[in-house]
Amino acid sequence: MYGILGGGDKKNTETERVRNERKRWALGGGLCALLFVMWLGGAVWRARHPRPAPAPPIAMPKPKPKGYQPEGIVFHHSETPGKVGKLIINASRINEIHKTSHPDWAREFEWKTYYIGYHYVILPNGSVEAGRPELCVGSHAKLHNNWLGICLVGAFSRHDRHKWEPSVPTTEQIDALVKLSVKMIRKYDIPLDHIKRHSDVWQTWCPGERFPYAEVMARIHLELSRPPTP
Ligand SMILES: [Zn+2]
């Protein structure tokens, strides 16, 4: 009895196994057919909707150099005389003055410490002297130290009690200032509304009422309308 039942069970189990195997095959085949239909559908769709031809390359503007670069220009006066006795007030003298009066303005750049807060100093004779490097953050106008600081030696404010000379920027200084500003504007793509007096960005009299801001700006506009000279 056991033998007969046992044999029948074996047969039944085998039939079931064969059935299951068929089922698996059928399922696998169905899946393959489905994938094939999907692939075929995709191929037909791609054939009907060809990819657009790649757009021609657009002429991009010249990339700006990476890292820090000046975003504007701030004009200052030194609020000093042009000379003290035989001592000329120039960039190195201002560096010494700032070292003593504002040691916290110091900034290290490429292994050198700069005490002078300005990037350029223009002497009454029109000489342009370098202060701290252009790519070194300035110490000349709070909240605008990522702008270049250009200082004209002299005292151009009516609030100057000392009556220092020059009390008005010299023609040579203004000529040099216009030339230097135009050079910097072109070099760093500085927008014209980023050319300001210190007094435009902070509560100060600098660079004084006798600094001819309107004239300087008009001349900068004029120079920029001309092709650059090599
Ligand atoms: Zn200033």
mmCIF file of C-alpha atoms and ligand atoms in Angstrom:
data_model
loop_
_atom_site.group_PDB
_atom_site.id
_atom_site.type_symbol
_atom_site.label_atom_id
_atom_site.label_comp_id
_atom_site.label_asym_id
_atom_site.label_seq_id
_atom_site.Cartn_x
_atom_site.Cartn_y
_atom_site.Cartn_z
ATOM 1 C CA MET A 1 0.000 0.000 0.000
ATOM 2 C CA TYR A 2 2.704 2.284 1.022
ATOM 3 C CA GLY A 3 4.668 1.305 -2.078
ATOM 4 C CA ILE A 4 1.772 2.063 -4.444
ATOM 5 C CA LEU A 5 0.907 5.343 -2.779
ATOM 6 C CA GLY A 6 4.529 6.224 -2.631
ATOM 7 C CA GLY A 7 4.967 5.572 -6.381
ATOM 8 C CA GLY A 8 1.872 7.610 -7.225
ATOM 9 C CA ASP A 9 3.146 10.549 -5.171
ATOM 10 C CA LYS A 10 6.455 10.413 -7.000
ATOM 11 C CA LYS A 11 4.663 10.497 -10.340
ATOM 12 C CA ASN A 12 2.487 13.359 -9.239
ATOM 13 C CA THR A 13 5.488 15.307 -7.979
ATOM 14 C CA GLU A 14 7.291 14.754 -11.249
ATOM 15 C CA THR A 15 4.304 15.973 -13.274
ATOM 16 C CA GLU A 16 4.113 19.036 -11.075
ATOM 17 C CA ARG A 17 7.835 19.703 -11.543
ATOM 18 C CA VAL A 18 7.474 19.442 -15.318
ATOM 19 C CA ARG A 19 4.462 21.746 -15.154
ATOM 20 C CA ASN A 20 6.366 24.244 -13.067
ATOM 21 C CA GLU A 21 9.290 24.106 -15.443
ATOM 22 C CA ARG A 22 7.011 24.775 -18.383
ATOM 23 C CA LYS A 23 5.511 27.657 -16.496
ATOM 24 C CA ARG A 24 8.968 29.120 -15.895
ATOM 25 C CA TRP A 25 9.875 28.731 -19.535
ATOM 26 C CA ALA A 26 6.612 30.339 -20.579
ATOM 27 C CA LEU A 27 7.203 33.216 -18.147
ATOM 28 C CA GLY A 28 10.785 33.711 -19.326
ATOM 29 C CA GLY A 29 9.695 33.638 -22.963
ATOM 30 C CA GLY A 30 6.925 36.142 -22.245
ATOM 31 C CA LEU A 31 9.382 38.464 -20.531
ATOM 32 C CA CYS A 32 11.792 38.253 -23.454
ATOM 33 C CA ALA A 33 8.959 38.952 -25.862
ATOM 34 C CA LEU A 34 7.903 41.968 -23.770
ATOM 35 C CA LEU A 35 11.465 43.344 -23.702
ATOM 36 C CA PHE A 36 11.758 42.800 -27.448
ATOM 37 C CA VAL A 37 8.481 44.646 -28.074
ATOM 38 C CA MET A 38 9.669 47.512 -25.817
ATOM 39 C CA TRP A 39 13.028 47.674 -27.599
ATOM 40 C CA LEU A 40 11.258 47.580 -30.988
ATOM 41 C CA GLY A 41 8.877 50.340 -29.860
ATOM 42 C CA GLY A 42 11.842 52.455 -28.728
ATOM 43 C CA ALA A 43 13.674 51.869 -32.010
ATOM 44 C CA VAL A 44 10.588 52.878 -34.016
ATOM 45 C CA TRP A 45 10.141 55.983 -31.832
ATOM 46 C CA ARG A 46 13.814 56.947 -32.235
ATOM 47 C CA ALA A 47 13.540 56.453 -35.987
ATOM 48 C CA ARG A 48 10.508 58.731 -36.127
ATOM 49 C CA HIS A 49 12.024 61.315 -33.767
ATOM 50 C CA PRO A 50 15.641 61.689 -34.820
ATOM 51 C CA ARG A 51 17.858 63.665 -32.433
ATOM 52 C CA PRO A 52 18.380 67.265 -33.494
ATOM 53 C CA ALA A 53 21.797 68.024 -34.910
ATOM 54 C CA PRO A 54 24.143 69.453 -32.260
ATOM 55 C CA ALA A 55 23.980 73.252 -32.097
ATOM 56 C CA PRO A 56 27.003 75.086 -33.470
ATOM 57 C CA PRO A 57 29.355 76.250 -30.726
ATOM 58 C CA ILE A 58 28.448 79.673 -29.345
ATOM 59 C CA ALA A 59 31.228 82.237 -29.159
ATOM 60 C CA MET A 60 31.602 82.660 -25.414
ATOM 61 C CA PRO A 61 33.061 85.795 -23.847
ATOM 62 C CA LYS A 62 36.654 85.535 -22.702
ATOM 63 C CA PRO A 63 36.622 83.810 -19.301
ATOM 64 C CA LYS A 64 37.750 85.959 -16.406
ATOM 65 C CA PRO A 65 40.776 84.733 -14.492
ATOM 66 C CA LYS A 66 39.814 82.519 -11.586
ATOM 67 C CA GLY A 67 39.999 83.716 -8.024
ATOM 68 C CA TYR A 68 39.824 87.223 -6.619
ATOM 69 C CA GLN A 69 39.706 90.183 -8.909
ATOM 70 C CA PRO A 70 38.800 93.818 -8.260
ATOM 71 C CA GLU A 71 35.139 94.732 -8.762
ATOM 72 C CA GLY A 72 35.392 98.509 -8.745
ATOM 73 C CA ILE A 73 37.526 101.569 -8.054
ATOM 74 C CA VAL A 74 37.398 103.937 -5.082
ATOM 75 C CA PHE A 75 39.043 107.375 -5.305
ATOM 76 C CA HIS A 76 40.773 108.811 -2.238
ATOM 77 C CA HIS A 77 42.957 111.713 -1.237
ATOM 78 C CA SER A 78 45.865 111.177 1.147
ATOM 79 C CA GLU A 79 44.800 114.104 3.350
ATOM 80 C CA THR A 80 48.438 115.033 3.648
ATOM 81 C CA PRO A 81 50.615 117.674 2.050
ATOM 82 C CA GLY A 82 52.542 116.664 -1.050
ATOM 83 C CA LYS A 83 55.774 117.255 0.855
ATOM 84 C CA VAL A 84 56.850 117.651 4.455
ATOM 85 C CA GLY A 85 60.020 119.699 4.242
ATOM 86 C CA LYS A 86 62.086 117.752 1.730
ATOM 87 C CA LEU A 87 60.219 114.533 2.409
ATOM 88 C CA ILE A 88 57.936 113.586 -0.460
ATOM 89 C CA ILE A 89 54.717 111.834 0.499
ATOM 90 C CA ASN A 90 54.629 108.824 -1.791
ATOM 91 C CA ALA A 91 53.601 105.170 -1.680
ATOM 92 C CA SER A 92 56.474 104.022 0.537
ATOM 93 C CA ARG A 93 55.876 106.934 2.945
ATOM 94 C CA ILE A 94 52.157 106.096 3.111
ATOM 95 C CA ASN A 95 53.136 102.465 3.715
ATOM 96 C CA GLU A 96 55.114 103.613 6.770
ATOM 97 C CA ILE A 97 52.295 105.895 7.933
ATOM 98 C CA HIS A 98 49.728 103.105 7.705
ATOM 99 C CA LYS A 99 52.106 100.670 9.417
ATOM 100 C CA THR A 100 52.168 102.969 12.441
ATOM 101 C CA SER A 101 48.648 104.349 12.412
ATOM 102 C CA HIS A 102 46.713 101.289 11.210
ATOM 103 C CA PRO A 103 48.774 98.122 11.751
ATOM 104 C CA ASP A 104 45.537 96.140 11.522
ATOM 105 C CA TRP A 105 45.246 97.114 7.848
ATOM 106 C CA ALA A 106 48.300 94.975 7.015
ATOM 107 C CA ARG A 107 47.798 92.228 4.515
ATOM 108 C CA GLU A 108 50.192 89.523 3.422
ATOM 109 C CA PHE A 109 50.284 88.730 -0.272
ATOM 110 C CA GLU A 110 52.719 86.346 -1.934
ATOM 111 C CA TRP A 111 55.004 86.260 1.107
ATOM 112 C CA LYS A 112 55.188 90.036 1.492
ATOM 113 C CA THR A 113 53.359 92.223 3.996
ATOM 114 C CA TYR A 114 51.715 95.396 2.734
ATOM 115 C CA TYR A 115 50.716 98.089 5.206
ATOM 116 C CA ILE A 116 49.595 100.654 2.647
ATOM 117 C CA GLY A 117 45.842 100.300 2.222
ATOM 118 C CA TYR A 118 45.709 101.626 -1.372
ATOM 119 C CA HIS A 119 46.573 99.846 -4.586
ATOM 120 C CA TYR A 120 47.892 102.971 -6.298
ATOM 121 C CA VAL A 121 49.158 106.383 -5.255
ATOM 122 C CA ILE A 122 49.300 109.327 -7.663
ATOM 123 C CA LEU A 123 51.736 112.085 -6.798
ATOM 124 C CA PRO A 124 51.166 115.781 -7.624
ATOM 125 C CA ASN A 125 53.588 115.491 -10.563
ATOM 126 C CA GLY A 126 51.406 112.730 -12.066
ATOM 127 C CA SER A 127 53.704 109.829 -11.130
ATOM 128 C CA VAL A 128 51.777 106.645 -10.492
ATOM 129 C CA GLU A 129 53.199 104.443 -7.734
ATOM 130 C CA ALA A 130 52.092 100.951 -6.825
ATOM 131 C CA GLY A 131 50.756 100.364 -3.331
ATOM 132 C CA ARG A 132 49.606 96.831 -2.624
ATOM 133 C CA PRO A 133 49.171 94.490 -5.604
ATOM 134 C CA GLU A 134 45.929 94.709 -7.575
ATOM 135 C CA LEU A 135 44.957 91.163 -6.641
ATOM 136 C CA CYS A 136 45.536 91.770 -2.935
ATOM 137 C CA VAL A 137 42.418 92.817 -1.031
ATOM 138 C CA GLY A 138 42.639 96.496 -0.084
ATOM 139 C CA SER A 139 42.354 98.305 3.248
ATOM 140 C CA HIS A 140 40.958 101.625 2.115
ATOM 141 C CA ALA A 141 37.165 101.580 2.212
ATOM 142 C CA LYS A 142 35.076 99.506 4.576
ATOM 143 C CA LEU A 143 32.813 97.078 2.669
ATOM 144 C CA HIS A 144 34.581 98.034 -0.574
ATOM 145 C CA ASN A 145 38.021 96.574 -0.052
ATOM 146 C CA ASN A 146 37.501 94.233 -2.981
ATOM 147 C CA TRP A 147 37.579 97.405 -5.104
ATOM 148 C CA LEU A 148 40.849 99.032 -6.119
ATOM 149 C CA GLY A 149 41.845 101.985 -3.985
ATOM 150 C CA ILE A 150 43.524 104.857 -5.858
ATOM 151 C CA CYS A 151 44.852 107.681 -3.733
ATOM 152 C CA LEU A 152 45.801 111.141 -4.947
ATOM 153 C CA VAL A 153 48.362 112.805 -2.702
ATOM 154 C CA GLY A 154 46.944 116.075 -1.364
ATOM 155 C CA ALA A 155 44.155 117.425 0.814
ATOM 156 C CA PHE A 156 41.111 118.359 -1.254
ATOM 157 C CA SER A 157 38.453 118.807 1.401
ATOM 158 C CA ARG A 158 37.303 122.125 2.847
ATOM 159 C CA HIS A 159 37.294 120.304 6.180
ATOM 160 C CA ASP A 160 41.082 120.108 6.066
ATOM 161 C CA ARG A 161 42.166 122.400 8.903
ATOM 162 C CA HIS A 162 45.820 122.366 7.911
ATOM 163 C CA LYS A 163 45.484 124.017 4.490
ATOM 164 C CA TRP A 164 47.866 121.507 3.028
ATOM 165 C CA GLU A 165 49.085 121.710 -0.551
ATOM 166 C CA PRO A 166 48.107 120.603 -3.077
ATOM 167 C CA SER A 167 44.602 121.567 -2.006
ATOM 168 C CA VAL A 168 43.248 120.783 -5.481
ATOM 169 C CA PRO A 169 44.326 117.811 -7.617
ATOM 170 C CA THR A 170 46.884 118.887 -10.205
ATOM 171 C CA THR A 171 46.220 118.498 -13.932
ATOM 172 C CA GLU A 172 48.938 115.838 -14.026
ATOM 173 C CA GLN A 173 47.228 113.905 -11.242
ATOM 174 C CA ILE A 174 43.837 113.980 -12.993
ATOM 175 C CA ASP A 175 45.381 112.962 -16.329
ATOM 176 C CA ALA A 176 47.148 110.049 -14.651
ATOM 177 C CA LEU A 177 44.020 109.080 -12.715
ATOM 178 C CA VAL A 178 41.881 108.951 -15.887
ATOM 179 C CA LYS A 179 44.510 106.887 -17.699
ATOM 180 C CA LEU A 180 44.966 104.451 -14.810
ATOM 181 C CA SER A 181 41.205 104.093 -14.242
ATOM 182 C CA VAL A 182 40.562 103.324 -17.920
ATOM 183 C CA LYS A 183 43.358 100.744 -17.850
ATOM 184 C CA MET A 184 41.866 99.035 -14.784
ATOM 185 C CA ILE A 185 38.289 99.206 -16.142
ATOM 186 C CA ARG A 186 39.391 97.437 -19.319
ATOM 187 C CA LYS A 187 41.597 94.969 -17.510
ATOM 188 C CA TYR A 188 38.958 93.819 -15.002
ATOM 189 C CA ASP A 189 35.712 94.609 -16.893
ATOM 190 C CA ILE A 190 34.744 97.050 -14.160
ATOM 191 C CA PRO A 191 31.267 98.522 -14.661
ATOM 192 C CA LEU A 192 31.164 102.327 -14.674
ATOM 193 C CA ASP A 193 28.763 102.489 -11.740
ATOM 194 C CA HIS A 194 31.535 100.840 -9.720
ATOM 195 C CA ILE A 195 33.795 103.889 -9.994
ATOM 196 C CA LYS A 196 33.142 105.902 -6.858
ATOM 197 C CA ARG A 197 34.588 108.370 -4.404
ATOM 198 C CA HIS A 198 35.296 107.154 -0.904
ATOM 199 C CA SER A 199 32.530 109.501 0.301
ATOM 200 C CA ASP A 200 30.043 107.689 -1.973
ATOM 201 C CA VAL A 201 30.526 104.425 -0.105
ATOM 202 C CA TRP A 202 31.341 105.557 3.450
ATOM 203 C CA GLN A 203 30.735 108.455 5.810
ATOM 204 C CA THR A 204 33.832 110.489 5.086
ATOM 205 C CA TRP A 205 34.825 113.729 3.313
ATOM 206 C CA CYS A 206 37.436 111.838 1.273
ATOM 207 C CA PRO A 207 38.480 112.723 -1.430
ATOM 208 C CA GLY A 208 37.045 116.170 -0.739
ATOM 209 C CA GLU A 209 34.753 118.615 -2.541
ATOM 210 C CA ARG A 210 37.632 119.936 -4.612
ATOM 211 C CA PHE A 211 38.131 116.539 -6.219
ATOM 212 C CA PRO A 212 36.516 116.946 -9.698
ATOM 213 C CA TYR A 213 34.574 113.683 -9.761
ATOM 214 C CA ALA A 214 32.162 114.688 -12.559
ATOM 215 C CA GLU A 215 35.055 115.775 -14.776
ATOM 216 C CA VAL A 216 36.979 112.564 -14.082
ATOM 217 C CA MET A 217 33.955 110.414 -14.929
ATOM 218 C CA ALA A 218 33.245 112.382 -18.126
ATOM 219 C CA ARG A 219 36.834 111.911 -19.229
ATOM 220 C CA ILE A 220 36.750 108.195 -18.398
ATOM 221 C CA HIS A 221 33.567 107.846 -20.524
ATOM 222 C CA LEU A 222 35.241 109.672 -23.381
ATOM 223 C CA GLU A 223 38.395 107.551 -23.215
ATOM 224 C CA LEU A 224 36.365 104.335 -23.145
ATOM 225 C CA SER A 225 34.526 105.397 -26.315
ATOM 226 C CA ARG A 226 37.853 105.438 -28.135
ATOM 227 C CA PRO A 227 39.714 102.318 -29.229
ATOM 228 C CA PRO A 228 42.377 101.292 -26.728
ATOM 229 C CA THR A 229 45.867 102.492 -27.481
ATOM 230 C CA PRO A 230 48.606 99.877 -27.218
HETATM 231 ZN ZN ZN B 1 39.533 107.747 1.463
#
